[in-house]
Amino acid sequence: MTVGILAVQGAFAEHKQKCVQLGADCIELRNHSDMHAHYDALILPGGESTVQGKLLNDLGMFDTLKARIESGIPVFATCAGMILLADKIENDDKTYLRSMPITVRRNAYGRQLGSFYTESDFKGLGTVPMTFIRAPYIGSVSDEVEVLAVVDNHIVAARYKNQLAVSFHPELNDDLRIHKMFLEFGK
């Protein structure tokens, strides 16, 4: 399996390391021509969603990326990546790919000082480590969305068809189970 990892900004190298540990090949998607390479699954990393959204447009990647997601390619989005997928953003008029029927709240836990680590239950996996960095959370989901994890009464992980989105950064911990779950989508 080959995973395409959006590599215009954010924690893409850490995702690549996890996927390689699990036996996947990875390619970095940095510009328009990379979008036409062969990849079986896609990761949208954490980082800064407004910067990533702007770069997707400026680099001519947006339309191809949206089309690939709409075609059903498995997608794993963390933190800013979840904001890119969200149909609505509570505290921002700007939206991006709008492929997942969720409403998110940007920087929901505050600024950098509001970042934290916890361990909590993740449906089907048990207790997993969760590192939140200027993280969003999901305020609401449509009926078709499966809630996978809740922390402090806020949805922090969800699945919709081929899309898995989490508020936190599993790529920053040693636990591989969430990445493994994602890679199994593509099989």
CSV table of C-alpha atoms in Angstrom, one decimal:
chain,number,residue,atom,x,y,z
A,1,MET,CA,0.0,0.0,0.0
A,2,THR,CA,1.2,3.5,-0.8
A,3,VAL,CA,0.1,6.5,1.3
A,4,GLY,CA,0.1,10.0,-0.1
A,5,ILE,CA,0.9,12.5,2.7
A,6,LEU,CA,0.0,16.2,2.2
A,7,ALA,CA,3.4,17.8,2.8
A,8,VAL,CA,2.9,21.5,2.3
A,9,GLN,CA,3.0,22.3,6.0
A,10,GLY,CA,2.6,20.6,9.4
A,11,ALA,CA,3.5,17.2,11.0
A,12,PHE,CA,3.8,15.2,7.8
A,13,ALA,CA,7.2,13.6,8.6
A,14,GLU,CA,5.9,12.0,11.8
A,15,HIS,CA,2.9,10.4,9.9
A,16,LYS,CA,5.3,9.1,7.3
A,17,GLN,CA,7.5,7.5,10.0
A,18,LYS,CA,4.4,5.7,11.5
A,19,CYS,CA,3.2,4.4,8.2
A,20,VAL,CA,6.7,3.1,7.3
A,21,GLN,CA,6.9,1.3,10.7
A,22,LEU,CA,3.6,-0.4,9.7
A,23,GLY,CA,5.0,-1.5,6.3
A,24,ALA,CA,3.4,1.1,4.0
A,25,ASP,CA,5.2,3.0,1.3
A,26,CYS,CA,4.7,6.8,1.4
A,27,ILE,CA,5.0,9.7,-1.0
A,28,GLU,CA,4.9,13.3,-0.1
A,29,LEU,CA,2.4,15.5,-1.9
A,30,ARG,CA,4.0,18.9,-2.2
A,31,ASN,CA,2.7,20.4,-5.5
A,32,HIS,CA,0.1,19.9,-8.3
A,33,SER,CA,2.2,17.3,-10.2
A,34,ASP,CA,2.5,15.1,-7.1
A,35,MET,CA,-1.3,14.8,-6.9
A,36,HIS,CA,-1.3,12.6,-10.0
A,37,ALA,CA,1.1,10.0,-8.6
A,38,HIS,CA,-0.3,6.6,-7.5
A,39,TYR,CA,-1.4,6.4,-3.8
A,40,ASP,CA,-4.0,4.2,-2.2
A,41,ALA,CA,-4.7,6.3,0.8
A,42,LEU,CA,-4.2,9.9,2.0
A,43,ILE,CA,-3.1,11.6,5.2
A,44,LEU,CA,-3.9,15.3,6.0
A,45,PRO,CA,-1.6,16.2,8.9
A,46,GLY,CA,-1.9,18.6,11.7
A,47,GLY,CA,-0.4,22.1,11.3
A,48,GLU,CA,-2.1,25.3,10.5
A,49,SER,CA,-5.4,24.8,8.6
A,50,THR,CA,-5.5,28.3,7.1
A,51,VAL,CA,-2.0,28.0,5.8
A,52,GLN,CA,-2.6,24.5,4.4
A,53,GLY,CA,-5.9,25.7,2.8
A,54,LYS,CA,-4.1,28.7,1.1
A,55,LEU,CA,-1.2,26.5,-0.1
A,56,LEU,CA,-3.6,23.9,-1.5
A,57,ASN,CA,-5.1,26.7,-3.7
A,58,ASP,CA,-1.8,28.5,-4.5
A,59,LEU,CA,-0.1,25.3,-5.5
A,60,GLY,CA,-3.0,24.1,-7.7
A,61,MET,CA,-3.6,21.0,-5.5
A,62,PHE,CA,-7.1,21.8,-4.1
A,63,ASP,CA,-9.4,20.5,-6.9
A,64,THR,CA,-7.5,17.3,-7.4
A,65,LEU,CA,-7.3,16.6,-3.7
A,66,LYS,CA,-11.0,17.2,-3.3
A,67,ALA,CA,-11.8,14.9,-6.3
A,68,ARG,CA,-9.6,12.1,-4.9
A,69,ILE,CA,-11.4,12.3,-1.5
A,70,GLU,CA,-14.8,12.4,-3.2
A,71,SER,CA,-13.8,9.3,-5.2
A,72,GLY,CA,-13.6,7.3,-2.0
A,73,ILE,CA,-9.8,7.1,-1.3
A,74,PRO,CA,-9.3,6.4,2.4
A,75,VAL,CA,-8.4,9.6,4.3
A,76,PHE,CA,-6.8,10.1,7.7
A,77,ALA,CA,-7.0,13.7,9.0
A,78,THR,CA,-5.4,15.0,12.2
A,79,CYS,CA,-6.0,18.3,13.9
A,80,ALA,CA,-5.8,20.9,11.1
A,81,GLY,CA,-6.5,18.1,8.6
A,82,MET,CA,-9.9,17.6,10.4
A,83,ILE,CA,-10.6,21.3,9.9
A,84,LEU,CA,-9.9,20.9,6.2
A,85,LEU,CA,-12.4,18.0,5.9
A,86,ALA,CA,-15.2,19.7,8.0
A,87,ASP,CA,-18.4,20.7,6.3
A,88,LYS,CA,-18.7,23.6,8.8
A,89,ILE,CA,-16.4,25.5,11.1
A,90,GLU,CA,-18.2,27.0,14.1
A,91,ASN,CA,-15.9,30.0,14.6
A,92,ASP,CA,-14.8,30.7,11.1
A,93,ASP,CA,-16.7,31.5,7.9
A,94,LYS,CA,-14.0,29.9,5.7
A,95,THR,CA,-14.4,26.2,4.9
A,96,TYR,CA,-12.2,24.0,2.7
A,97,LEU,CA,-12.8,20.5,1.4
A,98,ARG,CA,-16.2,20.1,3.0
A,99,SER,CA,-16.2,16.3,2.6
A,100,MET,CA,-17.1,15.2,6.1
A,101,PRO,CA,-20.5,16.2,7.6
A,102,ILE,CA,-19.1,17.5,10.9
A,103,THR,CA,-19.0,20.9,12.5
A,104,VAL,CA,-15.6,21.7,14.1
A,105,ARG,CA,-14.4,24.4,16.4
A,106,ARG,CA,-10.9,25.8,15.6
A,107,ASN,CA,-8.5,26.2,18.5
A,108,ALA,CA,-11.2,24.9,20.8
A,109,TYR,CA,-8.9,24.4,23.8
A,110,GLY,CA,-7.2,27.8,23.5
A,111,ARG,CA,-3.8,28.9,22.4
A,112,GLN,CA,-0.5,26.9,22.8
A,113,LEU,CA,-0.7,27.0,26.6
A,114,GLY,CA,-4.0,25.1,26.3
A,115,SER,CA,-2.3,22.1,24.8
A,116,PHE,CA,-2.4,18.9,26.8
A,117,TYR,CA,-1.9,15.2,26.9
A,118,THR,CA,-4.4,12.6,28.1
A,119,GLU,CA,-5.3,9.0,27.6
A,120,SER,CA,-8.8,8.1,26.7
A,121,ASP,CA,-11.0,5.4,25.2
A,122,PHE,CA,-11.1,5.1,21.4
A,123,LYS,CA,-13.8,2.8,20.0
A,124,GLY,CA,-12.5,-0.5,19.0
A,125,LEU,CA,-8.9,0.2,20.3
A,126,GLY,CA,-9.3,0.7,24.0
A,127,THR,CA,-7.3,3.4,25.8
A,128,VAL,CA,-5.0,5.4,23.5
A,129,PRO,CA,-2.6,8.3,24.1
A,130,MET,CA,-3.9,11.7,22.9
A,131,THR,CA,-1.7,14.8,22.4
A,132,PHE,CA,-3.7,18.0,21.8
A,133,ILE,CA,-1.9,21.0,20.4
A,134,ARG,CA,-4.1,24.1,19.8
A,135,ALA,CA,-6.6,21.5,18.9
A,136,PRO,CA,-10.1,21.7,17.4
A,137,TYR,CA,-13.0,19.5,18.5
A,138,ILE,CA,-16.1,18.3,16.8
A,139,GLY,CA,-19.2,20.3,17.9
A,140,SER,CA,-21.7,18.2,16.0
A,141,VAL,CA,-21.9,15.3,13.5
A,142,SER,CA,-24.6,14.2,11.1
A,143,ASP,CA,-26.4,10.9,11.6
A,144,GLU,CA,-24.0,9.0,9.2
A,145,VAL,CA,-20.9,9.9,11.2
A,146,GLU,CA,-19.6,7.4,13.8
A,147,VAL,CA,-18.2,9.0,16.9
A,148,LEU,CA,-15.0,7.1,18.0
A,149,ALA,CA,-13.7,9.1,21.0
A,150,VAL,CA,-14.9,11.8,23.4
A,151,VAL,CA,-12.7,13.8,25.9
A,152,ASP,CA,-14.3,16.1,28.4
A,153,ASN,CA,-17.7,15.8,26.7
A,154,HIS,CA,-16.2,16.9,23.3
A,155,ILE,CA,-16.0,14.6,20.2
A,156,VAL,CA,-12.3,14.2,19.3
A,157,ALA,CA,-12.5,11.4,16.8
A,158,ALA,CA,-15.0,10.4,14.2
A,159,ARG,CA,-15.4,8.3,11.1
A,160,TYR,CA,-17.5,9.0,8.0
A,161,LYS,CA,-17.3,6.3,5.2
A,162,ASN,CA,-13.7,6.3,4.1
A,163,GLN,CA,-12.7,9.3,6.3
A,164,LEU,CA,-11.1,9.1,9.8
A,165,ALA,CA,-10.6,12.5,11.6
A,166,VAL,CA,-9.1,13.1,15.0
A,167,SER,CA,-8.5,16.3,17.0
A,168,PHE,CA,-5.2,15.1,18.4
A,169,HIS,CA,-1.8,14.0,17.1
A,170,PRO,CA,-1.4,10.2,17.2
A,171,GLU,CA,1.8,10.6,15.1
A,172,LEU,CA,3.5,12.2,18.2
A,173,ASN,CA,3.1,9.1,20.4
A,174,ASP,CA,4.6,5.6,20.1
A,175,ASP,CA,1.2,3.9,19.8
A,176,LEU,CA,0.6,2.7,16.2
A,177,ARG,CA,-3.0,1.5,16.6
A,178,ILE,CA,-4.8,4.4,15.0
A,179,HIS,CA,-2.5,4.5,12.0
A,180,LYS,CA,-2.9,0.7,11.7
A,181,MET,CA,-6.7,1.2,11.8
A,182,PHE,CA,-6.5,3.7,9.0
A,183,LEU,CA,-4.2,1.6,6.8
A,184,GLU,CA,-6.7,-1.3,7.1
A,185,PHE,CA,-9.3,1.0,5.4
A,186,GLY,CA,-7.4,0.7,2.2
A,187,LYS,CA,-7.2,-3.1,2.2
